[in-house]
XYZ file of C-alpha atoms in Angstrom:
587
model
C 24.494 -165.327 -58.797
C 24.934 -168.905 -60.153
C 23.394 -169.781 -63.594
C 23.325 -173.262 -65.066
C 22.952 -171.734 -68.484
C 26.056 -169.493 -68.030
C 28.075 -172.602 -66.937
C 26.667 -174.852 -69.674
C 27.526 -172.239 -72.484
C 31.208 -172.499 -71.861
C 31.060 -176.444 -71.814
C 28.726 -176.902 -74.754
C 31.113 -175.605 -77.498
C 33.560 -178.283 -76.534
C 30.697 -181.045 -76.348
C 29.264 -180.114 -79.504
C 32.463 -181.217 -81.390
C 31.691 -184.834 -80.141
C 27.746 -184.503 -80.631
C 27.200 -187.821 -82.519
C 28.730 -189.647 -79.124
C 26.672 -187.137 -77.028
C 23.276 -187.724 -78.400
C 24.136 -191.239 -79.296
C 24.551 -192.016 -75.479
C 21.099 -190.822 -74.669
C 19.582 -193.388 -77.205
C 21.868 -196.131 -75.921
C 21.009 -195.253 -72.206
C 17.334 -195.415 -72.937
C 17.483 -198.894 -74.695
C 19.639 -200.157 -71.709
C 17.170 -198.984 -69.081
C 14.235 -199.800 -71.033
C 15.167 -203.506 -71.603
C 16.460 -204.265 -68.146
C 14.144 -202.257 -66.069
C 10.828 -202.280 -67.803
C 10.794 -205.362 -70.331
C 12.360 -208.163 -68.224
C 9.822 -207.449 -65.378
C 6.893 -207.590 -68.069
C 7.832 -211.183 -68.885
C 8.072 -212.080 -65.043
C 4.456 -210.793 -64.665
C 3.411 -213.361 -67.339
C 5.327 -216.079 -65.519
C 3.545 -215.336 -62.334
C 0.136 -215.257 -64.112
C 0.766 -218.515 -65.896
C 2.091 -220.078 -62.614
C -0.858 -218.862 -60.554
C -3.484 -219.454 -63.046
C -2.540 -223.131 -64.159
C -3.653 -225.127 -61.055
C -1.673 -228.570 -61.224
C -1.563 -228.822 -64.999
C 2.060 -228.129 -65.116
C 3.007 -229.937 -68.454
C 0.532 -227.470 -70.328
C 2.116 -224.400 -68.533
C 5.610 -225.633 -69.669
C 5.496 -223.877 -73.269
C 4.208 -220.744 -71.976
C 6.797 -220.632 -69.061
C 9.830 -221.286 -71.096
C 8.788 -218.891 -73.883
C 8.832 -216.164 -71.338
C 12.177 -217.403 -69.746
C 13.685 -217.456 -73.337
C 12.694 -213.917 -73.854
C 13.946 -212.886 -70.325
C 17.350 -214.371 -71.347
C 17.367 -212.699 -74.959
C 16.282 -209.407 -73.485
C 18.854 -209.625 -70.656
C 21.569 -210.367 -73.055
C 20.448 -207.473 -75.359
C 20.358 -205.021 -72.159
C 23.954 -206.378 -71.154
C 25.360 -205.841 -74.838
C 23.926 -202.209 -74.887
C 25.368 -201.756 -71.417
C 28.881 -202.580 -72.854
C 28.380 -200.395 -75.538
C 27.275 -197.727 -73.769
C 30.249 -197.851 -71.582
C 32.529 -197.841 -74.494
C 31.346 -194.977 -76.058
C 31.089 -193.066 -72.581
C 34.740 -193.767 -72.061
C 35.667 -192.462 -75.648
C 33.390 -189.438 -75.263
C 34.678 -188.192 -71.750
C 38.140 -188.773 -72.518
C 38.038 -186.491 -75.519
C 35.994 -183.868 -73.981
C 38.179 -183.675 -70.986
C 41.171 -183.342 -73.066
C 39.534 -180.618 -75.102
C 38.314 -178.739 -71.958
C 41.911 -178.896 -70.367
C 43.135 -177.436 -73.689
C 40.190 -174.769 -73.258
C 40.774 -173.857 -69.624
C 44.594 -173.732 -70.523
C 44.067 -171.031 -73.206
C 41.600 -169.085 -71.283
C 43.841 -168.737 -68.114
C 46.970 -167.740 -69.924
C 44.805 -165.272 -71.982
C 44.843 -162.947 -69.063
C 47.365 -160.416 -68.283
C 50.326 -160.032 -65.812
C 48.020 -157.993 -63.779
C 45.649 -160.873 -63.310
C 48.252 -163.359 -62.375
C 49.813 -160.908 -60.050
C 46.311 -160.600 -58.213
C 45.485 -164.372 -57.915
C 47.341 -167.096 -56.188
C 48.829 -169.641 -58.559
C 47.679 -172.611 -56.444
C 44.213 -171.451 -56.484
C 44.134 -171.041 -60.306
C 45.482 -174.518 -60.603
C 42.952 -176.091 -58.420
C 40.117 -174.344 -59.965
C 41.136 -175.543 -63.436
C 41.416 -179.110 -62.097
C 38.066 -179.002 -60.416
C 36.649 -177.481 -63.493
C 37.533 -180.550 -65.728
C 36.702 -183.311 -63.032
C 33.574 -181.661 -62.510
C 32.355 -182.301 -65.920
C 33.082 -185.984 -65.836
C 31.066 -186.061 -62.498
C 28.238 -183.888 -64.076
C 27.948 -186.077 -67.293
C 28.070 -189.252 -65.581
C 25.073 -188.121 -63.283
C 23.121 -186.791 -66.058
C 23.340 -190.149 -67.923
C 23.144 -192.613 -64.997
C 20.893 -190.602 -62.900
C 18.729 -187.850 -64.417
C 18.195 -189.290 -67.902
C 17.865 -192.869 -66.810
C 15.412 -191.930 -63.992
C 13.642 -190.111 -66.728
C 13.406 -193.058 -69.114
C 12.646 -195.172 -66.252
C 9.706 -193.202 -64.828
C 8.072 -192.389 -68.071
C 8.121 -195.924 -69.181
C 6.587 -197.145 -65.752
C 3.914 -194.568 -65.996
C 2.978 -195.510 -69.498
C 2.939 -199.377 -68.317
C 0.582 -198.106 -65.310
C -1.555 -196.362 -67.620
C -2.294 -199.569 -69.572
C -2.620 -201.798 -66.743
C -3.592 -199.883 -63.570
C -4.750 -196.332 -64.285
C -5.404 -194.984 -60.761
C -1.773 -196.029 -59.908
C -0.520 -194.091 -62.806
C -2.144 -190.923 -61.826
C -1.061 -191.594 -58.109
C 2.380 -192.224 -59.149
C 2.558 -189.098 -61.286
C 1.316 -186.799 -58.416
C 3.798 -187.981 -56.126
C 6.489 -187.654 -58.851
C 5.636 -184.153 -59.279
C 5.512 -183.601 -55.695
C 9.118 -185.234 -55.270
C 10.397 -183.193 -58.245
C 9.217 -179.849 -56.835
C 10.962 -180.673 -53.549
C 14.127 -181.674 -55.202
C 14.403 -178.429 -57.165
C 13.640 -176.159 -54.237
C 16.258 -177.659 -52.067
C 18.851 -177.970 -54.884
C 18.886 -174.115 -55.292
C 19.430 -173.876 -51.762
C 22.053 -176.567 -51.462
C 23.880 -174.808 -54.372
C 24.365 -171.596 -52.539
C 25.938 -173.496 -49.632
C 28.077 -175.613 -52.310
C 29.371 -172.478 -53.917
C 30.530 -170.974 -50.494
C 32.260 -174.219 -49.504
C 33.893 -174.437 -52.707
C 35.430 -170.807 -52.428
C 36.756 -171.920 -48.923
C 38.303 -175.086 -50.351
C 40.088 -172.700 -52.927
C 41.201 -170.561 -50.202
C 42.660 -173.329 -48.358
C 44.547 -174.690 -51.435
C 45.983 -170.994 -52.067
C 47.029 -170.730 -48.594
C 48.913 -173.962 -48.726
C 50.462 -173.322 -52.141
C 51.724 -169.613 -50.866
C 53.254 -171.205 -47.679
C 55.288 -173.830 -49.825
C 56.260 -171.306 -52.410
C 57.698 -169.109 -49.482
C 58.902 -171.988 -47.191
C 62.429 -170.607 -47.252
C 61.193 -167.361 -45.676
C 58.823 -168.905 -43.117
C 61.599 -171.158 -41.821
C 64.193 -168.106 -41.763
C 61.690 -165.990 -39.942
C 60.575 -168.624 -37.472
C 57.189 -167.905 -38.686
C 55.812 -171.416 -38.626
C 53.641 -170.817 -35.721
C 52.173 -167.872 -36.973
C 51.614 -169.548 -40.536
C 49.689 -172.197 -38.720
C 47.617 -170.096 -36.728
C 46.572 -168.254 -40.015
C 45.975 -171.706 -41.608
C 43.910 -172.827 -38.815
C 41.606 -169.798 -39.151
C 41.228 -170.729 -42.976
C 40.547 -174.242 -42.434
C 37.931 -173.352 -39.439
C 36.086 -171.228 -41.812
C 36.367 -173.942 -44.378
C 35.028 -176.618 -42.038
C 31.982 -174.428 -40.860
C 30.809 -173.930 -44.511
C 31.487 -177.708 -45.233
C 29.391 -178.832 -42.205
C 26.589 -176.479 -43.410
C 26.599 -177.977 -46.702
C 26.728 -181.382 -45.567
C 23.891 -180.846 -42.856
C 21.662 -179.341 -45.499
C 22.502 -182.241 -47.674
C 21.537 -184.733 -45.000
C 18.189 -182.840 -44.530
C 17.621 -183.078 -48.305
C 18.248 -186.885 -48.212
C 15.938 -187.289 -45.419
C 12.980 -185.603 -46.919
C 13.527 -187.222 -50.334
C 13.896 -190.870 -48.723
C 10.381 -190.145 -46.629
C 8.774 -189.216 -50.098
C 10.559 -192.294 -51.703
C 8.962 -194.697 -49.022
C 5.643 -192.999 -49.083
C 5.497 -193.568 -52.733
C 6.424 -197.295 -51.975
C 3.839 -197.829 -49.203
C 1.016 -196.093 -51.235
C 1.764 -198.355 -54.285
C 1.511 -201.482 -52.036
C -1.602 -200.515 -50.172
C -3.470 -199.455 -53.618
C -2.271 -202.565 -55.403
C -3.301 -204.592 -52.379
C -6.987 -203.155 -52.662
C -7.162 -203.615 -56.245
C -5.928 -207.175 -56.284
C -8.688 -207.928 -53.443
C -11.173 -206.387 -55.645
C -9.970 -208.732 -58.685
C -9.169 -205.655 -60.747
C -5.317 -206.927 -61.050
C -3.801 -210.424 -61.676
C -1.205 -211.783 -59.277
C 1.249 -211.145 -61.970
C 0.510 -207.448 -62.149
C 0.505 -207.306 -58.460
C 4.113 -208.476 -58.330
C 5.021 -206.176 -61.396
C 3.848 -203.083 -59.444
C 5.796 -204.308 -56.475
C 8.814 -204.509 -58.522
C 8.319 -201.192 -60.235
C 7.471 -199.614 -56.957
C 10.947 -200.990 -55.645
C 12.876 -199.632 -58.604
C 11.107 -196.314 -58.330
C 12.005 -196.173 -54.621
C 15.731 -196.779 -55.404
C 15.691 -194.439 -58.468
C 14.075 -191.604 -56.377
C 16.786 -192.240 -53.609
C 19.738 -192.348 -56.214
C 18.071 -189.239 -57.941
C 18.063 -187.167 -54.604
C 21.862 -187.885 -53.971
C 22.615 -187.275 -57.443
C 21.034 -183.786 -57.324
C 23.377 -183.137 -54.291
C 26.480 -184.525 -56.038
C 25.486 -182.527 -59.121
C 25.091 -179.252 -57.287
C 28.529 -179.787 -55.778
C 30.011 -180.467 -59.179
C 28.394 -177.543 -60.715
C 29.476 -175.063 -58.009
C 33.173 -176.441 -58.603
C 32.737 -175.420 -62.428
C 31.483 -171.973 -61.266
C 34.711 -170.855 -59.895
C 36.455 -171.215 -63.132
C 33.590 -170.050 -65.472
C 33.846 -166.961 -63.190
C 37.509 -166.565 -64.648
C 36.296 -167.368 -68.394
C 33.786 -164.453 -67.916
C 36.426 -162.281 -66.737
C 37.594 -160.298 -69.865
C 41.310 -160.101 -70.189
C 42.620 -156.420 -69.506
C 44.992 -156.634 -71.980
C 43.770 -158.288 -75.432
C 45.061 -158.183 -79.334
C 43.196 -156.132 -81.815
C 40.984 -158.279 -83.897
C 42.729 -157.351 -87.117
C 46.398 -157.060 -85.992
C 49.203 -155.631 -88.471
C 52.019 -157.622 -89.435
C 54.782 -156.818 -87.156
C 57.594 -154.349 -88.840
C 59.743 -154.364 -85.919
C 63.332 -154.413 -87.103
C 65.438 -151.686 -85.874
C 64.418 -151.262 -82.414
C 63.576 -147.616 -82.461
C 61.526 -146.856 -79.179
C 59.134 -144.098 -78.730
C 57.165 -143.152 -75.643
C 54.806 -140.322 -76.451
C 52.747 -138.446 -74.000
C 52.121 -141.616 -72.029
C 49.695 -141.371 -69.151
C 49.442 -144.454 -66.669
C 47.814 -145.133 -63.489
C 47.714 -148.429 -61.806
C 44.204 -149.955 -60.771
C 44.698 -148.989 -57.177
C 44.875 -145.179 -58.389
C 48.638 -144.636 -57.999
C 49.650 -142.257 -60.763
C 52.966 -143.263 -62.391
C 53.330 -141.389 -65.735
C 51.563 -137.952 -66.917
C 52.508 -136.920 -70.423
C 55.754 -139.109 -70.232
C 58.050 -138.910 -73.531
C 61.162 -141.069 -73.925
C 62.913 -141.731 -77.400
C 65.354 -144.367 -77.802
C 67.652 -144.599 -81.134
C 68.199 -148.024 -82.808
C 71.229 -149.677 -81.074
C 71.283 -147.353 -78.414
C 72.245 -148.527 -74.800
C 70.360 -146.595 -72.142
C 70.227 -147.465 -68.248
C 67.294 -146.588 -66.060
C 68.002 -145.067 -62.610
C 65.749 -143.928 -59.741
C 64.411 -144.625 -56.285
C 61.775 -147.623 -55.923
C 58.626 -146.352 -57.369
C 60.305 -144.004 -59.890
C 58.736 -145.921 -62.877
C 61.846 -147.664 -63.948
C 60.138 -151.370 -63.856
C 56.784 -150.052 -65.061
C 58.675 -148.860 -68.407
C 59.449 -152.124 -69.445
C 56.280 -153.543 -68.450
C 54.592 -151.034 -70.528
C 56.830 -151.856 -73.444
C 56.077 -155.429 -72.958
C 52.380 -154.890 -72.731
C 52.098 -156.714 -69.536
C 50.301 -153.521 -68.516
C 48.171 -150.969 -70.932
C 48.809 -147.235 -70.751
C 45.901 -144.983 -70.228
C 46.564 -142.771 -72.923
C 49.331 -141.678 -75.380
C 51.296 -144.281 -77.573
C 54.228 -146.480 -77.510
C 56.047 -147.045 -80.975
C 58.628 -149.264 -81.937
C 60.022 -148.546 -85.466
C 57.164 -146.290 -85.891
C 54.515 -149.083 -85.250
C 51.959 -148.722 -82.228
C 52.584 -151.714 -80.094
C 49.014 -152.268 -79.568
C 48.555 -152.808 -83.270
C 50.187 -155.821 -83.363
C 49.751 -159.129 -81.394
C 51.421 -159.514 -78.117
C 53.203 -162.615 -79.354
C 54.783 -160.582 -82.298
C 55.818 -158.020 -79.864
C 57.542 -160.603 -77.386
C 59.057 -162.369 -80.183
C 61.212 -159.088 -80.917
C 62.332 -158.495 -77.252
C 64.809 -160.605 -75.018
C 63.897 -159.987 -71.439
C 65.719 -160.901 -68.267
C 64.005 -160.085 -64.864
C 65.320 -159.596 -61.580
C 64.190 -162.813 -60.313
C 64.242 -165.513 -63.106
C 61.880 -168.226 -62.832
C 62.972 -171.700 -64.661
C 60.761 -174.469 -65.565
C 60.923 -177.811 -63.865
C 62.774 -179.093 -66.948
C 66.364 -179.776 -68.233
C 68.793 -177.059 -68.402
C 68.922 -177.397 -72.051
C 65.318 -177.084 -72.387
C 65.393 -173.942 -70.226
C 68.025 -172.288 -72.317
C 66.319 -173.124 -75.743
C 62.796 -172.010 -74.385
C 63.333 -168.544 -76.022
C 64.360 -170.170 -79.672
C 63.110 -173.874 -79.775
C 64.715 -173.814 -83.198
C 68.090 -173.459 -82.010
C 70.503 -176.145 -82.609
C 72.803 -178.035 -80.087
C 75.839 -175.983 -81.126
C 73.914 -172.668 -80.630
C 72.602 -173.867 -77.206
C 76.204 -174.632 -76.094
C 77.345 -171.318 -77.551
C 74.829 -169.318 -75.626
C 75.815 -170.983 -72.320
C 79.535 -170.237 -72.853
C 78.777 -166.608 -73.388
C 76.839 -166.406 -70.265
C 79.455 -168.307 -68.222
C 77.026 -170.844 -67.579
C 78.974 -173.899 -69.303
C 81.291 -174.183 -66.603
C 78.894 -175.068 -63.905
C 76.537 -177.025 -66.056
C 79.332 -179.334 -67.077
C 80.151 -179.990 -63.533
C 76.466 -181.198 -62.723
C 76.295 -185.192 -63.029
C 73.535 -184.868 -65.525
C 75.156 -181.923 -67.450
C 72.581 -180.182 -69.716
C 70.069 -183.161 -69.044
C 69.853 -181.941 -65.419
C 66.488 -181.034 -64.027
C 66.382 -177.749 -62.236
C 63.394 -178.294 -59.935
C 60.373 -176.248 -59.688
C 61.315 -172.466 -60.440
C 64.684 -173.935 -60.681
C 65.219 -174.318 -56.866
C 68.063 -176.910 -57.337
C 70.199 -174.145 -58.806
C 71.599 -171.250 -56.888
C 70.569 -167.644 -57.784
C 73.591 -166.764 -59.990
C 73.147 -170.102 -61.549
C 69.760 -169.359 -62.281
C 70.322 -165.954 -63.796
C 73.169 -167.197 -65.850
C 70.818 -169.598 -67.438
C 68.350 -166.937 -68.145
C 71.012 -164.867 -69.442
C 71.947 -167.658 -71.852
C 68.309 -167.956 -72.893
C 68.233 -164.423 -73.606
C 71.473 -164.659 -75.779
C 70.112 -167.329 -77.740
C 66.892 -165.463 -79.003
C 67.633 -163.422 -81.897
C 65.975 -159.817 -81.346
C 66.501 -156.228 -81.978
C 65.732 -155.238 -78.358
C 67.250 -156.277 -75.075
C 65.706 -155.508 -71.698
C 67.524 -156.222 -68.638
C 65.704 -155.688 -65.169
C 68.390 -155.932 -62.521
C 69.846 -158.979 -64.430
C 73.086 -159.131 -62.415
C 71.443 -158.660 -59.039
C 71.868 -162.478 -58.159
C 75.574 -162.533 -59.307
C 78.776 -162.178 -57.173
C 81.296 -159.903 -57.965
C 83.567 -162.265 -60.223
C 80.583 -163.974 -61.891
C 79.363 -160.296 -62.813
C 82.689 -159.475 -64.177
C 82.359 -162.305 -66.774
C 78.764 -161.541 -67.369
C 79.505 -158.034 -68.150
C 81.908 -159.051 -70.782
C 78.927 -161.386 -72.094
C 76.555 -158.358 -71.956
C 78.965 -156.287 -74.189
C 78.662 -159.047 -76.904
C 74.722 -159.544 -76.274
C 74.006 -155.825 -76.608
C 75.981 -155.282 -79.594
C 73.533 -154.004 -82.462
C 70.674 -154.107 -80.026
C 68.540 -151.534 -78.695
C 69.210 -151.975 -74.852
C 67.497 -150.893 -71.625
C 68.916 -151.728 -68.354
C 67.558 -151.208 -64.857
C 69.921 -151.117 -62.272
C 70.432 -150.444 -58.755
C 74.098 -151.491 -58.950
C 75.032 -148.243 -60.707
C 78.473 -149.634 -61.555
C 76.682 -152.095 -64.036
C 75.566 -149.065 -66.394
C 78.675 -146.814 -66.467
C 79.147 -147.865 -69.886
C 75.589 -147.073 -71.431
C 75.370 -144.616 -74.096
C 72.733 -142.722 -71.884
C 71.474 -142.774 -68.467
C 67.866 -141.847 -67.869
C 67.222 -140.839 -64.281
C 63.525 -140.980 -63.121
C 62.059 -139.307 -60.010
C 58.168 -139.708 -59.537
C 57.520 -140.782 -63.095
C 59.532 -137.736 -64.602
C 62.908 -137.560 -66.246
C 64.992 -135.360 -64.194
C 68.408 -136.113 -65.749
C 69.995 -137.871 -68.603
C 73.268 -137.984 -70.020
C 76.365 -140.190 -69.916
C 77.764 -141.443 -66.676
C 80.587 -139.214 -66.723
C 78.480 -136.131 -67.696
C 75.940 -137.046 -64.806
C 78.633 -137.064 -62.391
C 79.621 -133.314 -63.057
C 76.295 -132.242 -62.169
C 76.641 -130.767 -58.715
C 73.218 -131.380 -56.766
C 72.064 -133.642 -59.571
C 70.121 -136.906 -58.388
C 72.317 -139.149 -60.422
C 75.539 -137.953 -58.535
C 73.610 -138.163 -55.167
C 72.788 -141.608 -55.972
C 76.287 -142.577 -56.872
C 77.935 -140.945 -53.663
C 75.417 -143.005 -51.304
C 76.344 -146.216 -53.031
C 77.731 -148.964 -50.560
C 79.794 -151.391 -52.628
C 78.211 -150.551 -55.831
C 74.610 -150.687 -54.450
C 72.160 -147.791 -53.745
C 71.477 -147.387 -50.015
């Protein structure tokens, strides 16, 4: 259910930081509209009255005539000046607010957890964020140029009519209230259609982004015809909803135009009768026509602005829905100071169930000593990667506790936790920045020599130097300009640079060939020295030297020990996994 109040509540805190400019614009617009659209026509009324009542005695009329012309020029210059000031203040105000809203939107988005991003298309999130910011600019323009300006204009004209021709004032008021009623009723219905269209638009964006991200899979699977068919279904639905919204908008404009024209016709007829009865002067007759034409244009603009405002607010709603969604993982209000130093990890009676109802752990216990190197082994779904996600607080446990150096990880901030863990995932994602920036990302304070040393230890220096721009080479979106092994080595260099007591390797050598892996294993030996290390591997050869290997099956530890000890257990799961390897990989 859409709520203007709810949407505005997320914008107002940002706008209120610039409240002097915000409220000042209302005053500036009022002066500009009042001078140009109300005061200037009043002087033209005087000119018409002077000319029409003076007969042939033109010399006597000259002073009064030029007196009015002088004030028209003076007021016009004043209105122009207010217009230029208004434009300048508007530009500065909107620019500042848009910057703050972008910052706010970025913070709110990244405040969500790993699960949130796993369940949403990145393209759709980007689209929502951009539309939210652009919609504010449109809404503010319409608020000032259409709604506020119309209010000032219509109230001012009503006051002038009240003094000059009361019957017209009340006819005008009745027509205005009728117009406003129709406007509000139709705008609410239009909002429903706009929200549906906006959702469909986001689905199209998400679909395009998803296919671009997975373009290699599409081409290698000859799947373009299928993807095109799916895309055509999405855009067909969007077209249907868009057409429905646009047709209703046309209907809205037609009714509003009829009311606008009705006001103009009635005003002409009534003012004509009043002039025939001698109740109004020729100048007032001309003034009424001038105001009536202005009102007609204003009503037409107001109707169209309402349609556009409805669309802009529906664009905002999608992002506001994300703002309303509470992050499933939040820092405690009064976090403790991090005491992580040695890297002792304890998982005590941990229960964890995924949102889809899949139970992974029930009363799970695991103790890892400081500096101990353990390997996690098991079939897919046994809980290996879930352990690392729980340690990183990408997911929250349902019950139990996870301690590092005796401190519950939920009692410190997520940033403090992550600052003490170096993490290398199976598919390292790089930023579309230079290789140097990507390596230094884990520790921005690192110097040039430290970055080069980390790259050498990760055996990345060799291929980096062979690139035309060396460490300044841009790697492309998600690092697509580099091979899988090269991306992995950059990620390893990033982890080597970060001074932490805990290291997590989640299939960190899966993208490397055997020669590269032999170099990396040597680098890992240096990287693991003195660190508490958790290694997840399907390639069991990579964990033979671990101090302890933990074998998982269906969320339970079924075996643990050294590689040598586990191979001696006849009928053991680890020995079975080892015996079924092909070229070092699990079948």
